[in-house]
C-alpha cells in the first residue's frame, strides 16, 4: 500500500562558526528520526565542504549536489542515495567545483523549492559555517531553523552575529513583501532622535506610527522562530547559556528563541567520527544518544509553523 506524499518538515542546522558540531548533530538527529520510524533525508548543504557522507561511512557517494550544478541531474531526488540505515537517505554536498559555494540565485531557489517536494517526513539540512546570503536563505527557508553554539566567547559572539544576520535578512524580505520600505527609511533617518536602539524597538515604533504597516511586518516576521542547541558542554552551569541567549534574543530582537537542550562532551562522539559510524548507531545507550533523542522529541513536539510552506 502506497503512502500519500505530504510536504516534509524542513530542519536546518546552522551557526556562525565552524567546528561546533553541526554535522555531528545533523547526522545523529537523522539516525534518531529514522529509528523512530520517521522517513528522513539528510542534505549536506555545506556547499564546497561536504563531509556527511564520510560520517555516515560512505567513502564515495557517487552522486551529489554537483550533478544539479552541472545539469547532469534535474531534481534533488535524482541524487538521493541510501545510507544503509532504514528510513534514512542522504543528498551529499558537492565537490571540486569552484563556483559551487556560491550558486546562482535561481539555482539556489530551485534547490530550496525542491526540498519541500522530497518524499520524506523530515528533511534535515547541514549548513555551512558563517552567515553568507546562501547560508541564511537555506536557514530561513526551514520550518525549524536551529542554531548551534558552544560555551566559548568566540562561539557565543559568532552565534549572535549569525542570528542578527538571519533576523535582518528576514526583516528585509518582510519589509519588501509588506511594501513599507518608505516608512522604514524614515525611521532609520530618525532612529537616534527617536531613541531606537534595537530591532525590537524599531518594530514597536513602526507599529505605533503605522499600525497597519506594523501589523503587516510583524505577521511576516512571526515565522522567524529560531531554535538553539548548546553543544560540547563540560559543566552543568554551561547549560544556562541556552536560557540566557533566549532571553537576550527576546529583549533585543523581540523574537522567541526556543532552547532545545544541551549536549555534553562525550568521548564516544570522537570515537564514532574516527570509525565513521554515527554515535546514535554505534553507541545507542550513550549520554550523547539520550540527549539527541531529547532534542529530537522537543523538535517533533513543536507545533509552531515557520519557514517556507
PDB file of C-alpha atoms in Angstrom:
ATOM      1  CA  UNK A   1       0.000   0.000   0.000  1.00  0.00           C
ATOM      2  CA  UNK A   2       1.497   3.319  -1.049  1.00  0.00           C
ATOM      3  CA  UNK A   3       1.571   6.215   1.399  1.00  0.00           C
ATOM      4  CA  UNK A   4       0.210   9.584   0.429  1.00  0.00           C
ATOM      5  CA  UNK A   5       3.070  12.031  -0.009  1.00  0.00           C
ATOM      6  CA  UNK A   6       2.838  15.146   2.121  1.00  0.00           C
ATOM      7  CA  UNK A   7       5.247  18.034   2.343  1.00  0.00           C
ATOM      8  CA  UNK A   8       8.130  17.232   4.671  1.00  0.00           C
ATOM      9  CA  UNK A   9       9.134  19.337   7.620  1.00  0.00           C
ATOM     10  CA  UNK A  10      12.481  21.006   6.976  1.00  0.00           C
ATOM     11  CA  UNK A  11      15.010  21.415   9.777  1.00  0.00           C
ATOM     12  CA  UNK A  12      18.205  23.426   9.233  1.00  0.00           C
ATOM     13  CA  UNK A  13      21.288  23.235  11.462  1.00  0.00           C
ATOM     14  CA  UNK A  14      23.391  26.404  11.308  1.00  0.00           C
ATOM     15  CA  UNK A  15      25.729  28.564  13.345  1.00  0.00           C
ATOM     16  CA  UNK A  16      28.234  31.330  12.965  1.00  0.00           C
ATOM     17  CA  UNK A  17      31.372  29.279  13.498  1.00  0.00           C
ATOM     18  CA  UNK A  18      32.966  26.095  12.195  1.00  0.00           C
ATOM     19  CA  UNK A  19      33.968  23.234  14.473  1.00  0.00           C
ATOM     20  CA  UNK A  20      30.941  23.486  16.764  1.00  0.00           C
ATOM     21  CA  UNK A  21      29.444  20.112  15.867  1.00  0.00           C
ATOM     22  CA  UNK A  22      26.732  20.985  13.336  1.00  0.00           C
ATOM     23  CA  UNK A  23      27.455  17.950  11.159  1.00  0.00           C
ATOM     24  CA  UNK A  24      27.660  15.569  14.128  1.00  0.00           C
ATOM     25  CA  UNK A  25      24.307  16.807  15.410  1.00  0.00           C
ATOM     26  CA  UNK A  26      22.757  16.672  11.930  1.00  0.00           C
ATOM     27  CA  UNK A  27      23.663  13.086  11.126  1.00  0.00           C
ATOM     28  CA  UNK A  28      22.768  11.800  14.577  1.00  0.00           C
ATOM     29  CA  UNK A  29      19.407  13.575  14.565  1.00  0.00           C
ATOM     30  CA  UNK A  30      18.828  11.889  11.213  1.00  0.00           C
ATOM     31  CA  UNK A  31      19.618   8.461  12.657  1.00  0.00           C
ATOM     32  CA  UNK A  32      17.408   9.152  15.681  1.00  0.00           C
ATOM     33  CA  UNK A  33      14.485  10.138  13.451  1.00  0.00           C
ATOM     34  CA  UNK A  34      14.947   7.090  11.223  1.00  0.00           C
ATOM     35  CA  UNK A  35      15.000   4.727  14.189  1.00  0.00           C
ATOM     36  CA  UNK A  36      11.707   6.180  15.401  1.00  0.00           C
ATOM     37  CA  UNK A  37      10.149   5.391  12.036  1.00  0.00           C
ATOM     38  CA  UNK A  38      10.327   8.887  10.539  1.00  0.00           C
ATOM     39  CA  UNK A  39      11.491   8.949   6.930  1.00  0.00           C
ATOM     40  CA  UNK A  40      14.398  11.377   6.900  1.00  0.00           C
ATOM     41  CA  UNK A  41      16.612  12.824   4.181  1.00  0.00           C
ATOM     42  CA  UNK A  42      19.911  14.411   5.189  1.00  0.00           C
ATOM     43  CA  UNK A  43      21.075  17.185   2.873  1.00  0.00           C
ATOM     44  CA  UNK A  44      24.708  18.227   3.104  1.00  0.00           C
ATOM     45  CA  UNK A  45      24.224  21.897   2.259  1.00  0.00           C
ATOM     46  CA  UNK A  46      27.788  22.752   3.260  1.00  0.00           C
ATOM     47  CA  UNK A  47      28.429  23.672  -0.355  1.00  0.00           C
ATOM     48  CA  UNK A  48      32.049  23.038  -1.233  1.00  0.00           C
ATOM     49  CA  UNK A  49      32.928  21.443   2.120  1.00  0.00           C
ATOM     50  CA  UNK A  50      30.761  18.344   2.365  1.00  0.00           C
ATOM     51  CA  UNK A  51      31.516  15.665   4.961  1.00  0.00           C
ATOM     52  CA  UNK A  52      28.240  13.993   5.970  1.00  0.00           C
ATOM     53  CA  UNK A  53      28.915  11.057   3.637  1.00  0.00           C
ATOM     54  CA  UNK A  54      32.201  10.388   5.469  1.00  0.00           C
ATOM     55  CA  UNK A  55      30.474  10.495   8.858  1.00  0.00           C
ATOM     56  CA  UNK A  56      27.920   8.031   7.512  1.00  0.00           C
ATOM     57  CA  UNK A  57      30.694   5.645   6.456  1.00  0.00           C
ATOM     58  CA  UNK A  58      30.164   6.238   2.733  1.00  0.00           C
ATOM     59  CA  UNK A  59      33.622   6.774   1.160  1.00  0.00           C
ATOM     60  CA  UNK A  60      32.326   7.694  -2.283  1.00  0.00           C
ATOM     61  CA  UNK A  61      28.687   8.778  -2.526  1.00  0.00           C
ATOM     62  CA  UNK A  62      28.705   8.520  -6.322  1.00  0.00           C
ATOM     63  CA  UNK A  63      26.041  11.197  -6.698  1.00  0.00           C
ATOM     64  CA  UNK A  64      25.896  14.609  -5.074  1.00  0.00           C
ATOM     65  CA  UNK A  65      24.584  18.145  -5.454  1.00  0.00           C
ATOM     66  CA  UNK A  66      27.337  18.574  -8.027  1.00  0.00           C
ATOM     67  CA  UNK A  67      25.060  16.975 -10.610  1.00  0.00           C
ATOM     68  CA  UNK A  68      22.496  19.739 -10.152  1.00  0.00           C
ATOM     69  CA  UNK A  69      25.146  22.371 -10.788  1.00  0.00           C
ATOM     70  CA  UNK A  70      26.463  20.598 -13.892  1.00  0.00           C
ATOM     71  CA  UNK A  71      22.882  19.848 -15.032  1.00  0.00           C
ATOM     72  CA  UNK A  72      23.524  16.093 -15.068  1.00  0.00           C
ATOM     73  CA  UNK A  73      20.529  15.796 -12.719  1.00  0.00           C
ATOM     74  CA  UNK A  74      17.302  17.753 -12.772  1.00  0.00           C
ATOM     75  CA  UNK A  75      15.967  17.178  -9.279  1.00  0.00           C
ATOM     76  CA  UNK A  76      17.201  16.646  -5.735  1.00  0.00           C
ATOM     77  CA  UNK A  77      15.555  13.232  -5.694  1.00  0.00           C
ATOM     78  CA  UNK A  78      17.845  12.197  -8.564  1.00  0.00           C
ATOM     79  CA  UNK A  79      20.918  12.474  -6.321  1.00  0.00           C
ATOM     80  CA  UNK A  80      19.424  10.860  -3.217  1.00  0.00           C
ATOM     81  CA  UNK A  81      21.436   7.845  -2.033  1.00  0.00           C
ATOM     82  CA  UNK A  82      20.806   5.223   0.684  1.00  0.00           C
ATOM     83  CA  UNK A  83      22.848   5.273   3.884  1.00  0.00           C
ATOM     84  CA  UNK A  84      22.407   1.650   4.901  1.00  0.00           C
ATOM     85  CA  UNK A  85      20.052   2.758   7.681  1.00  0.00           C
ATOM     86  CA  UNK A  86      16.344   2.159   7.143  1.00  0.00           C
ATOM     87  CA  UNK A  87      14.332   5.373   6.607  1.00  0.00           C
ATOM     88  CA  UNK A  88      17.486   7.483   6.184  1.00  0.00           C
ATOM     89  CA  UNK A  89      18.664   8.851   2.841  1.00  0.00           C
ATOM     90  CA  UNK A  90      21.466  11.271   2.016  1.00  0.00           C
ATOM     91  CA  UNK A  91      21.985  14.006  -0.539  1.00  0.00           C
ATOM     92  CA  UNK A  92      25.696  14.616  -0.456  1.00  0.00           C
ATOM     93  CA  UNK A  93      27.271  18.022  -0.861  1.00  0.00           C
ATOM     94  CA  UNK A  94      29.231  18.975  -3.922  1.00  0.00           C
ATOM     95  CA  UNK A  95      32.967  18.679  -4.520  1.00  0.00           C
ATOM     96  CA  UNK A  96      35.579  20.074  -6.841  1.00  0.00           C
ATOM     97  CA  UNK A  97      33.685  22.929  -8.479  1.00  0.00           C
ATOM     98  CA  UNK A  98      34.915  26.428  -7.701  1.00  0.00           C
ATOM     99  CA  UNK A  99      31.514  28.103  -8.113  1.00  0.00           C
ATOM    100  CA  UNK A 100      29.556  25.625  -6.001  1.00  0.00           C
ATOM    101  CA  UNK A 101      29.959  27.511  -2.729  1.00  0.00           C
ATOM    102  CA  UNK A 102      28.151  30.480  -4.309  1.00  0.00           C
ATOM    103  CA  UNK A 103      25.359  29.120  -6.506  1.00  0.00           C
ATOM    104  CA  UNK A 104      23.404  31.455  -8.720  1.00  0.00           C
ATOM    105  CA  UNK A 105      20.202  32.795  -7.188  1.00  0.00           C
ATOM    106  CA  UNK A 106      17.821  30.895  -9.464  1.00  0.00           C
ATOM    107  CA  UNK A 107      19.564  27.575  -8.845  1.00  0.00           C
ATOM    108  CA  UNK A 108      19.573  28.165  -5.095  1.00  0.00           C
ATOM    109  CA  UNK A 109      15.845  28.942  -5.156  1.00  0.00           C
ATOM    110  CA  UNK A 110      15.245  25.806  -7.219  1.00  0.00           C
ATOM    111  CA  UNK A 111      17.052  23.695  -4.627  1.00  0.00           C
ATOM    112  CA  UNK A 112      15.110  25.330  -1.784  1.00  0.00           C
ATOM    113  CA  UNK A 113      11.780  24.688  -3.536  1.00  0.00           C
ATOM    114  CA  UNK A 114      12.671  21.059  -4.165  1.00  0.00           C
ATOM    115  CA  UNK A 115      13.478  20.442  -0.504  1.00  0.00           C
ATOM    116  CA  UNK A 116       9.730  20.606   0.128  1.00  0.00           C
ATOM    117  CA  UNK A 117       8.964  18.017  -2.564  1.00  0.00           C
ATOM    118  CA  UNK A 118      11.233  15.238  -1.287  1.00  0.00           C
ATOM    119  CA  UNK A 119       9.443  12.059  -0.249  1.00  0.00           C
ATOM    120  CA  UNK A 120      10.224  12.242   3.460  1.00  0.00           C
ATOM    121  CA  UNK A 121       8.772  13.197   6.804  1.00  0.00           C
ATOM    122  CA  UNK A 122      11.759  15.364   7.736  1.00  0.00           C
ATOM    123  CA  UNK A 123      14.446  16.937   5.547  1.00  0.00           C
ATOM    124  CA  UNK A 124      17.472  17.870   7.629  1.00  0.00           C
ATOM    125  CA  UNK A 125      19.948  20.445   6.282  1.00  0.00           C
ATOM    126  CA  UNK A 126      23.537  20.623   7.493  1.00  0.00           C
ATOM    127  CA  UNK A 127      24.615  24.176   6.635  1.00  0.00           C
ATOM    128  CA  UNK A 128      27.982  25.797   6.060  1.00  0.00           C
ATOM    129  CA  UNK A 129      29.573  27.887   8.783  1.00  0.00           C
ATOM    130  CA  UNK A 130      29.186  31.646   8.571  1.00  0.00           C
ATOM    131  CA  UNK A 131      26.375  33.962   7.564  1.00  0.00           C
ATOM    132  CA  UNK A 132      26.586  34.341   3.801  1.00  0.00           C
ATOM    133  CA  UNK A 133      23.315  35.043   1.999  1.00  0.00           C
ATOM    134  CA  UNK A 134      23.233  31.461   0.726  1.00  0.00           C
ATOM    135  CA  UNK A 135      23.546  30.024   4.230  1.00  0.00           C
ATOM    136  CA  UNK A 136      20.946  32.456   5.587  1.00  0.00           C
ATOM    137  CA  UNK A 137      18.462  31.697   2.807  1.00  0.00           C
ATOM    138  CA  UNK A 138      18.621  27.948   3.496  1.00  0.00           C
ATOM    139  CA  UNK A 139      18.342  28.639   7.236  1.00  0.00           C
ATOM    140  CA  UNK A 140      15.336  30.938   6.850  1.00  0.00           C
ATOM    141  CA  UNK A 141      13.553  28.579   4.458  1.00  0.00           C
ATOM    142  CA  UNK A 142      13.331  25.885   7.140  1.00  0.00           C
ATOM    143  CA  UNK A 143      10.355  25.267   9.385  1.00  0.00           C
ATOM    144  CA  UNK A 144      12.847  24.714  12.203  1.00  0.00           C
ATOM    145  CA  UNK A 145      15.932  26.968  11.900  1.00  0.00           C
ATOM    146  CA  UNK A 146      18.332  25.651  14.559  1.00  0.00           C
ATOM    147  CA  UNK A 147      21.464  27.447  15.748  1.00  0.00           C
ATOM    148  CA  UNK A 148      24.286  25.520  17.409  1.00  0.00           C
ATOM    149  CA  UNK A 149      26.576  27.252  19.898  1.00  0.00           C
ATOM    150  CA  UNK A 150      29.355  26.011  22.174  1.00  0.00           C
ATOM    151  CA  UNK A 151      30.085  27.706  25.517  1.00  0.00           C
ATOM    152  CA  UNK A 152      33.117  29.724  24.429  1.00  0.00           C
ATOM    153  CA  UNK A 153      33.287  33.514  23.957  1.00  0.00           C
ATOM    154  CA  UNK A 154      34.082  33.299  20.232  1.00  0.00           C
ATOM    155  CA  UNK A 155      31.269  30.854  19.507  1.00  0.00           C
ATOM    156  CA  UNK A 156      28.752  32.892  21.513  1.00  0.00           C
ATOM    157  CA  UNK A 157      29.763  36.075  19.689  1.00  0.00           C
ATOM    158  CA  UNK A 158      29.545  34.358  16.304  1.00  0.00           C
ATOM    159  CA  UNK A 159      26.158  32.863  17.173  1.00  0.00           C
ATOM    160  CA  UNK A 160      24.777  36.324  17.969  1.00  0.00           C
ATOM    161  CA  UNK A 161      26.200  37.678  14.706  1.00  0.00           C
ATOM    162  CA  UNK A 162      24.606  34.771  12.838  1.00  0.00           C
ATOM    163  CA  UNK A 163      21.195  35.308  14.451  1.00  0.00           C
ATOM    164  CA  UNK A 164      21.409  39.051  13.827  1.00  0.00           C
ATOM    165  CA  UNK A 165      22.224  38.464  10.159  1.00  0.00           C
ATOM    166  CA  UNK A 166      19.337  35.994   9.844  1.00  0.00           C
ATOM    167  CA  UNK A 167      16.940  38.408  11.557  1.00  0.00           C
ATOM    168  CA  UNK A 168      17.827  41.292   9.245  1.00  0.00           C
ATOM    169  CA  UNK A 169      17.726  39.060   6.167  1.00  0.00           C
ATOM    170  CA  UNK A 170      14.203  38.004   7.140  1.00  0.00           C
ATOM    171  CA  UNK A 171      13.225  41.580   8.061  1.00  0.00           C
ATOM    172  CA  UNK A 172      14.367  42.863   4.671  1.00  0.00           C
ATOM    173  CA  UNK A 173      12.107  40.306   2.986  1.00  0.00           C
ATOM    174  CA  UNK A 174       9.205  41.148   5.311  1.00  0.00           C
ATOM    175  CA  UNK A 175       9.534  44.873   4.594  1.00  0.00           C
ATOM    176  CA  UNK A 176       9.590  44.254   0.847  1.00  0.00           C
ATOM    177  CA  UNK A 177       6.560  41.943   0.999  1.00  0.00           C
ATOM    178  CA  UNK A 178       4.628  44.431   3.146  1.00  0.00           C
ATOM    179  CA  UNK A 179       5.633  47.310   0.824  1.00  0.00           C
ATOM    180  CA  UNK A 180       6.560  49.646   3.686  1.00  0.00           C
ATOM    181  CA  UNK A 181      10.114  50.497   2.663  1.00  0.00           C
ATOM    182  CA  UNK A 182       9.473  54.248   2.789  1.00  0.00           C
ATOM    183  CA  UNK A 183       8.392  54.064   6.434  1.00  0.00           C
ATOM    184  CA  UNK A 184      11.481  52.060   7.302  1.00  0.00           C
ATOM    185  CA  UNK A 185      13.721  54.633   5.624  1.00  0.00           C
ATOM    186  CA  UNK A 186      12.075  57.402   7.646  1.00  0.00           C
ATOM    187  CA  UNK A 187      12.606  55.509  10.891  1.00  0.00           C
ATOM    188  CA  UNK A 188      16.264  54.850  10.033  1.00  0.00           C
ATOM    189  CA  UNK A 189      16.890  58.549   9.420  1.00  0.00           C
ATOM    190  CA  UNK A 190      15.351  59.481  12.766  1.00  0.00           C
ATOM    191  CA  UNK A 191      16.361  56.498  14.905  1.00  0.00           C
ATOM    192  CA  UNK A 192      18.772  58.482  17.104  1.00  0.00           C
ATOM    193  CA  UNK A 193      16.230  61.223  17.768  1.00  0.00           C
ATOM    194  CA  UNK A 194      13.528  58.620  18.346  1.00  0.00           C
ATOM    195  CA  UNK A 195      15.721  56.620  20.726  1.00  0.00           C
ATOM    196  CA  UNK A 196      15.538  53.450  18.630  1.00  0.00           C
ATOM    197  CA  UNK A 197      18.390  51.206  19.778  1.00  0.00           C
ATOM    198  CA  UNK A 198      17.266  47.668  18.990  1.00  0.00           C
ATOM    199  CA  UNK A 199      15.299  45.842  16.283  1.00  0.00           C
ATOM    200  CA  UNK A 200      12.545  45.235  18.847  1.00  0.00           C
ATOM    201  CA  UNK A 201      12.226  48.987  19.459  1.00  0.00           C
ATOM    202  CA  UNK A 202      12.180  49.599  15.706  1.00  0.00           C
ATOM    203  CA  UNK A 203       9.268  47.175  15.243  1.00  0.00           C
ATOM    204  CA  UNK A 204       7.443  48.806  18.166  1.00  0.00           C
ATOM    205  CA  UNK A 205       7.952  52.249  16.611  1.00  0.00           C
ATOM    206  CA  UNK A 206       6.644  51.018  13.259  1.00  0.00           C
ATOM    207  CA  UNK A 207       3.530  49.608  14.937  1.00  0.00           C
ATOM    208  CA  UNK A 208       2.909  52.875  16.812  1.00  0.00           C
ATOM    209  CA  UNK A 209       3.362  55.200  13.837  1.00  0.00           C
ATOM    210  CA  UNK A 210       1.628  52.992  11.292  1.00  0.00           C
ATOM    211  CA  UNK A 211      -0.411  50.189  12.880  1.00  0.00           C
ATOM    212  CA  UNK A 212      -1.296  48.678   9.514  1.00  0.00           C
ATOM    213  CA  UNK A 213       2.326  48.576   8.351  1.00  0.00           C
ATOM    214  CA  UNK A 214       3.496  47.363  11.745  1.00  0.00           C
ATOM    215  CA  UNK A 215       0.967  44.545  11.704  1.00  0.00           C
ATOM    216  CA  UNK A 216       1.966  43.539   8.169  1.00  0.00           C
ATOM    217  CA  UNK A 217       5.671  43.364   9.024  1.00  0.00           C
ATOM    218  CA  UNK A 218       5.029  41.623  12.351  1.00  0.00           C
ATOM    219  CA  UNK A 219       2.946  38.992  10.583  1.00  0.00           C
ATOM    220  CA  UNK A 220       5.778  38.319   8.135  1.00  0.00           C
ATOM    221  CA  UNK A 221       8.335  38.195  10.969  1.00  0.00           C
ATOM    222  CA  UNK A 222       6.229  35.831  13.076  1.00  0.00           C
ATOM    223  CA  UNK A 223       7.558  32.842  11.143  1.00  0.00           C
ATOM    224  CA  UNK A 224      11.102  33.602  12.323  1.00  0.00           C
ATOM    225  CA  UNK A 225      11.321  31.454  15.438  1.00  0.00           C
ATOM    226  CA  UNK A 226      14.874  30.127  15.704  1.00  0.00           C
ATOM    227  CA  UNK A 227      15.856  27.273  17.985  1.00  0.00           C
ATOM    228  CA  UNK A 228      19.074  26.809  19.961  1.00  0.00           C
ATOM    229  CA  UNK A 229      21.287  23.867  20.930  1.00  0.00           C
ATOM    230  CA  UNK A 230      24.240  24.291  23.308  1.00  0.00           C
ATOM    231  CA  UNK A 231      26.857  21.719  22.289  1.00  0.00           C
ATOM    232  CA  UNK A 232      30.108  20.467  23.846  1.00  0.00           C
ATOM    233  CA  UNK A 233      29.000  21.244  27.389  1.00  0.00           C
ATOM    234  CA  UNK A 234      31.534  20.376  30.114  1.00  0.00           C
ATOM    235  CA  UNK A 235      29.932  21.811  33.263  1.00  0.00           C
ATOM    236  CA  UNK A 236      26.255  21.931  34.324  1.00  0.00           C
ATOM    237  CA  UNK A 237      26.310  25.723  34.621  1.00  0.00           C
ATOM    238  CA  UNK A 238      27.141  25.989  30.906  1.00  0.00           C
ATOM    239  CA  UNK A 239      23.665  24.685  30.095  1.00  0.00           C
ATOM    240  CA  UNK A 240      22.320  28.013  31.391  1.00  0.00           C
ATOM    241  CA  UNK A 241      23.784  29.651  28.278  1.00  0.00           C
ATOM    242  CA  UNK A 242      20.741  28.434  26.354  1.00  0.00           C
ATOM    243  CA  UNK A 243      18.265  30.259  28.572  1.00  0.00           C
ATOM    244  CA  UNK A 244      20.450  33.380  28.707  1.00  0.00           C
ATOM    245  CA  UNK A 245      20.701  33.580  24.914  1.00  0.00           C
ATOM    246  CA  UNK A 246      16.962  33.006  24.526  1.00  0.00           C
ATOM    247  CA  UNK A 247      16.251  35.855  26.947  1.00  0.00           C
ATOM    248  CA  UNK A 248      18.727  38.136  25.174  1.00  0.00           C
ATOM    249  CA  UNK A 249      17.132  37.447  21.775  1.00  0.00           C
ATOM    250  CA  UNK A 250      13.687  38.230  23.130  1.00  0.00           C
ATOM    251  CA  UNK A 251      14.893  41.532  24.542  1.00  0.00           C
ATOM    252  CA  UNK A 252      16.973  42.624  21.565  1.00  0.00           C
ATOM    253  CA  UNK A 253      15.046  41.258  18.582  1.00  0.00           C
ATOM    254  CA  UNK A 254      11.616  40.772  20.107  1.00  0.00           C
ATOM    255  CA  UNK A 255      11.842  37.182  18.869  1.00  0.00           C
ATOM    256  CA  UNK A 256      11.190  33.987  20.810  1.00  0.00           C
ATOM    257  CA  UNK A 257      14.082  31.529  20.553  1.00  0.00           C
ATOM    258  CA  UNK A 258      13.297  28.080  21.895  1.00  0.00           C
ATOM    259  CA  UNK A 259      16.176  26.400  23.754  1.00  0.00           C
ATOM    260  CA  UNK A 260      16.057  22.756  22.674  1.00  0.00           C
ATOM    261  CA  UNK A 261      18.657  21.434  25.113  1.00  0.00           C
ATOM    262  CA  UNK A 262      22.330  20.913  25.799  1.00  0.00           C
ATOM    263  CA  UNK A 263      24.729  18.194  24.683  1.00  0.00           C
ATOM    264  CA  UNK A 264      27.608  17.256  26.967  1.00  0.00           C
ATOM    265  CA  UNK A 265      31.067  16.389  25.699  1.00  0.00           C
ATOM    266  CA  UNK A 266      31.218  12.636  25.159  1.00  0.00           C
ATOM    267  CA  UNK A 267      34.345  10.702  24.147  1.00  0.00           C
ATOM    268  CA  UNK A 268      32.145   8.255  22.252  1.00  0.00           C
ATOM    269  CA  UNK A 269      31.356  11.003  19.748  1.00  0.00           C
ATOM    270  CA  UNK A 270      35.060  11.316  18.927  1.00  0.00           C
ATOM    271  CA  UNK A 271      35.311   7.538  18.560  1.00  0.00           C
ATOM    272  CA  UNK A 272      32.288   7.492  16.271  1.00  0.00           C
ATOM    273  CA  UNK A 273      33.859  10.102  13.997  1.00  0.00           C
ATOM    274  CA  UNK A 274      37.113   8.141  13.864  1.00  0.00           C
ATOM    275  CA  UNK A 275      35.289   4.911  12.986  1.00  0.00           C
ATOM    276  CA  UNK A 276      32.895   6.686  10.582  1.00  0.00           C
ATOM    277  CA  UNK A 277      29.805   5.409  12.335  1.00  0.00           C
ATOM    278  CA  UNK A 278      27.154   7.769  13.755  1.00  0.00           C
ATOM    279  CA  UNK A 279      27.222   7.683  17.554  1.00  0.00           C
ATOM    280  CA  UNK A 280      23.467   7.018  17.614  1.00  0.00           C
ATOM    281  CA  UNK A 281      24.187   3.772  15.775  1.00  0.00           C
ATOM    282  CA  UNK A 282      27.477   2.787  17.416  1.00  0.00           C
ATOM    283  CA  UNK A 283      26.597   3.850  20.975  1.00  0.00           C
ATOM    284  CA  UNK A 284      22.790   3.987  21.240  1.00  0.00           C
ATOM    285  CA  UNK A 285      22.879   3.867  25.070  1.00  0.00           C
ATOM    286  CA  UNK A 286      25.373   6.729  25.473  1.00  0.00           C
ATOM    287  CA  UNK A 287      24.542  10.003  27.204  1.00  0.00           C
ATOM    288  CA  UNK A 288      25.039  11.712  23.844  1.00  0.00           C
ATOM    289  CA  UNK A 289      22.392   9.474  22.260  1.00  0.00           C
ATOM    290  CA  UNK A 290      19.952  10.246  25.069  1.00  0.00           C
ATOM    291  CA  UNK A 291      20.486  13.989  24.618  1.00  0.00           C
ATOM    292  CA  UNK A 292      19.972  13.745  20.846  1.00  0.00           C
ATOM    293  CA  UNK A 293      16.745  11.814  21.457  1.00  0.00           C
ATOM    294  CA  UNK A 294      15.541  14.526  23.853  1.00  0.00           C
ATOM    295  CA  UNK A 295      16.272  17.268  21.308  1.00  0.00           C
ATOM    296  CA  UNK A 296      14.502  15.278  18.589  1.00  0.00           C
ATOM    297  CA  UNK A 297      11.459  14.883  20.837  1.00  0.00           C
ATOM    298  CA  UNK A 298      11.393  18.628  21.509  1.00  0.00           C
ATOM    299  CA  UNK A 299      11.510  19.368  17.788  1.00  0.00           C
ATOM    300  CA  UNK A 300       8.810  16.844  16.937  1.00  0.00           C
ATOM    301  CA  UNK A 301       6.579  18.292  19.656  1.00  0.00           C
ATOM    302  CA  UNK A 302       6.923  21.809  18.266  1.00  0.00           C
ATOM    303  CA  UNK A 303       3.697  22.910  16.593  1.00  0.00           C
ATOM    304  CA  UNK A 304       4.676  26.457  15.606  1.00  0.00           C
ATOM    305  CA  UNK A 305       4.697  26.883  11.850  1.00  0.00           C
ATOM    306  CA  UNK A 306       7.661  28.668  10.343  1.00  0.00           C
ATOM    307  CA  UNK A 307       9.769  28.756   7.237  1.00  0.00           C
ATOM    308  CA  UNK A 308       8.536  28.253   3.743  1.00  0.00           C
ATOM    309  CA  UNK A 309       5.282  26.397   3.093  1.00  0.00           C
TER     310      UNK A 309
END
